[in-house]
Amino acid sequence: MYRKYFTFTAWPFERALDPEELYPSTTITEAQARLEHLLELRAIGLVTGEAGSGKTTVCRKLSASLHPGLYRVFYIPLSTGNIMDIYKSIGWELGLPTERNRAAAFRAIRT
């Protein structure tokens, strides 16, 4: 009803926001800079924040800007769990064998 009344061309409160439509607030800009720094370091990072703060959208925006032949991006939505669950998820995404202990899993991911 309000879409027609206000002549919106798209739904204004979509859950999956187009990354290009993300408002470049100070927090969003800082998150983008930190993720780009992780790329330069060839490191693994963790993005945390309040629900609806733009975490996924910032990651999607960065992911869309990367060459698919040079980078492999995957999303691990873990709100609970332990470090071994995270290592197993990363290993699985990279096609690595599942390791039984934390040190072996970490070594497999690092190499």
mmCIF file of C-alpha atoms in Angstrom:
data_model
loop_
_atom_site.group_PDB
_atom_site.id
_atom_site.type_symbol
_atom_site.label_atom_id
_atom_site.label_comp_id
_atom_site.label_asym_id
_atom_site.label_seq_id
_atom_site.Cartn_x
_atom_site.Cartn_y
_atom_site.Cartn_z
ATOM 1 C CA MET A 1 0.000 0.000 0.000
ATOM 2 C CA TYR A 2 2.652 2.557 0.978
ATOM 3 C CA ARG A 3 4.886 1.522 -1.927
ATOM 4 C CA LYS A 4 2.318 2.770 -4.423
ATOM 5 C CA TYR A 5 1.459 5.850 -2.348
ATOM 6 C CA PHE A 6 5.095 6.979 -2.045
ATOM 7 C CA THR A 7 5.937 5.710 -5.576
ATOM 8 C CA PHE A 8 8.834 3.587 -4.375
ATOM 9 C CA THR A 9 10.612 1.724 -7.154
ATOM 10 C CA ALA A 10 11.669 -1.007 -4.705
ATOM 11 C CA TRP A 11 10.676 -2.152 -1.244
ATOM 12 C CA PRO A 12 12.420 0.221 1.190
ATOM 13 C CA PHE A 13 13.136 -2.270 3.967
ATOM 14 C CA GLU A 14 14.347 -5.377 2.201
ATOM 15 C CA ARG A 15 16.359 -7.749 4.353
ATOM 16 C CA ALA A 16 18.938 -8.360 1.607
ATOM 17 C CA LEU A 17 20.066 -4.830 0.781
ATOM 18 C CA ASP A 18 22.013 -4.286 -2.433
ATOM 19 C CA PRO A 19 25.604 -3.599 -1.288
ATOM 20 C CA GLU A 20 25.778 -0.504 -3.493
ATOM 21 C CA GLU A 21 22.855 1.025 -1.592
ATOM 22 C CA LEU A 22 24.572 0.735 1.785
ATOM 23 C CA TYR A 23 24.911 4.110 3.488
ATOM 24 C CA PRO A 24 28.638 4.783 4.005
ATOM 25 C CA SER A 25 28.498 5.602 7.705
ATOM 26 C CA THR A 26 31.693 5.922 9.721
ATOM 27 C CA THR A 27 31.222 2.411 11.111
ATOM 28 C CA ILE A 28 30.582 0.866 7.683
ATOM 29 C CA THR A 29 33.561 2.675 6.147
ATOM 30 C CA GLU A 30 35.818 1.500 8.977
ATOM 31 C CA ALA A 31 34.596 -2.094 8.578
ATOM 32 C CA GLN A 32 35.362 -1.954 4.847
ATOM 33 C CA ALA A 33 38.857 -0.611 5.516
ATOM 34 C CA ARG A 34 39.550 -3.342 8.061
ATOM 35 C CA LEU A 35 38.365 -6.064 5.678
ATOM 36 C CA GLU A 36 40.546 -4.649 2.896
ATOM 37 C CA HIS A 37 43.490 -4.683 5.320
ATOM 38 C CA LEU A 38 42.793 -8.379 6.001
ATOM 39 C CA LEU A 39 43.019 -8.992 2.251
ATOM 40 C CA GLU A 40 46.405 -7.279 2.106
ATOM 41 C CA LEU A 41 47.632 -9.447 4.990
ATOM 42 C CA ARG A 42 46.082 -12.594 3.477
ATOM 43 C CA ALA A 43 44.494 -13.154 6.874
ATOM 44 C CA ILE A 44 41.266 -14.550 8.269
ATOM 45 C CA GLY A 45 38.902 -12.143 9.980
ATOM 46 C CA LEU A 46 35.768 -12.114 12.058
ATOM 47 C CA VAL A 47 33.023 -9.526 11.672
ATOM 48 C CA THR A 48 30.807 -8.916 14.687
ATOM 49 C CA GLY A 49 28.119 -6.366 15.458
ATOM 50 C CA GLU A 50 24.524 -5.755 16.412
ATOM 51 C CA ALA A 51 21.719 -7.345 14.406
ATOM 52 C CA GLY A 52 20.924 -5.205 11.374
ATOM 53 C CA SER A 53 24.141 -3.180 11.558
ATOM 54 C CA GLY A 54 25.254 -4.167 8.038
ATOM 55 C CA LYS A 55 27.798 -6.931 8.720
ATOM 56 C CA THR A 56 26.620 -9.227 5.943
ATOM 57 C CA THR A 57 26.102 -6.365 3.496
ATOM 58 C CA VAL A 58 29.637 -5.021 4.059
ATOM 59 C CA CYS A 59 31.033 -8.502 3.441
ATOM 60 C CA ARG A 60 28.872 -8.926 0.328
ATOM 61 C CA LYS A 61 30.029 -5.549 -0.987
ATOM 62 C CA LEU A 62 33.688 -6.477 -0.554
ATOM 63 C CA SER A 63 33.093 -9.938 -2.005
ATOM 64 C CA ALA A 64 31.444 -8.475 -5.114
ATOM 65 C CA SER A 65 34.520 -6.314 -5.750
ATOM 66 C CA LEU A 66 36.956 -9.257 -5.723
ATOM 67 C CA HIS A 67 38.154 -11.221 -8.744
ATOM 68 C CA PRO A 68 36.533 -14.680 -8.441
ATOM 69 C CA GLY A 69 39.614 -16.406 -9.838
ATOM 70 C CA LEU A 70 41.874 -14.917 -7.176
ATOM 71 C CA TYR A 71 39.703 -15.056 -4.062
ATOM 72 C CA ARG A 72 37.457 -17.639 -2.492
ATOM 73 C CA VAL A 73 34.878 -16.098 -0.208
ATOM 74 C CA PHE A 74 32.551 -18.088 2.016
ATOM 75 C CA TYR A 75 30.131 -17.260 4.779
ATOM 76 C CA ILE A 76 30.083 -19.112 8.084
ATOM 77 C CA PRO A 77 27.088 -17.988 10.150
ATOM 78 C CA LEU A 78 28.052 -19.139 13.634
ATOM 79 C CA SER A 79 26.323 -17.328 16.429
ATOM 80 C CA THR A 80 27.119 -20.124 18.855
ATOM 81 C CA GLY A 81 29.671 -22.884 18.946
ATOM 82 C CA ASN A 82 33.298 -23.308 19.806
ATOM 83 C CA ILE A 83 36.562 -22.713 17.976
ATOM 84 C CA MET A 84 36.663 -26.290 16.678
ATOM 85 C CA ASP A 85 33.272 -25.765 15.001
ATOM 86 C CA ILE A 86 34.694 -22.724 13.239
ATOM 87 C CA TYR A 87 37.840 -24.601 12.172
ATOM 88 C CA LYS A 88 35.732 -27.485 10.846
ATOM 89 C CA SER A 89 33.527 -25.098 8.878
ATOM 90 C CA ILE A 90 36.530 -23.336 7.346
ATOM 91 C CA GLY A 91 38.199 -26.657 6.539
ATOM 92 C CA TRP A 92 35.031 -27.998 4.947
ATOM 93 C CA GLU A 93 34.675 -24.857 2.789
ATOM 94 C CA LEU A 94 38.296 -25.235 1.675
ATOM 95 C CA GLY A 95 37.852 -28.933 0.906
ATOM 96 C CA LEU A 96 40.235 -30.041 3.653
ATOM 97 C CA PRO A 97 39.915 -33.306 5.574
ATOM 98 C CA THR A 98 38.188 -32.965 8.927
ATOM 99 C CA GLU A 99 40.768 -32.870 11.693
ATOM 100 C CA ARG A 100 40.112 -34.242 15.170
ATOM 101 C CA ASN A 101 42.048 -31.736 17.245
ATOM 102 C CA ARG A 102 42.348 -27.983 17.241
ATOM 103 C CA ALA A 103 46.076 -27.779 16.456
ATOM 104 C CA ALA A 104 45.840 -30.108 13.449
ATOM 105 C CA ALA A 105 42.782 -28.279 12.124
ATOM 106 C CA PHE A 106 44.534 -24.923 12.471
ATOM 107 C CA ARG A 107 47.663 -26.242 10.695
ATOM 108 C CA ALA A 108 45.581 -27.629 7.830
ATOM 109 C CA ILE A 109 43.875 -24.273 7.327
ATOM 110 C CA ARG A 110 47.131 -22.285 7.493
ATOM 111 C CA THR A 111 48.865 -24.345 4.769
#
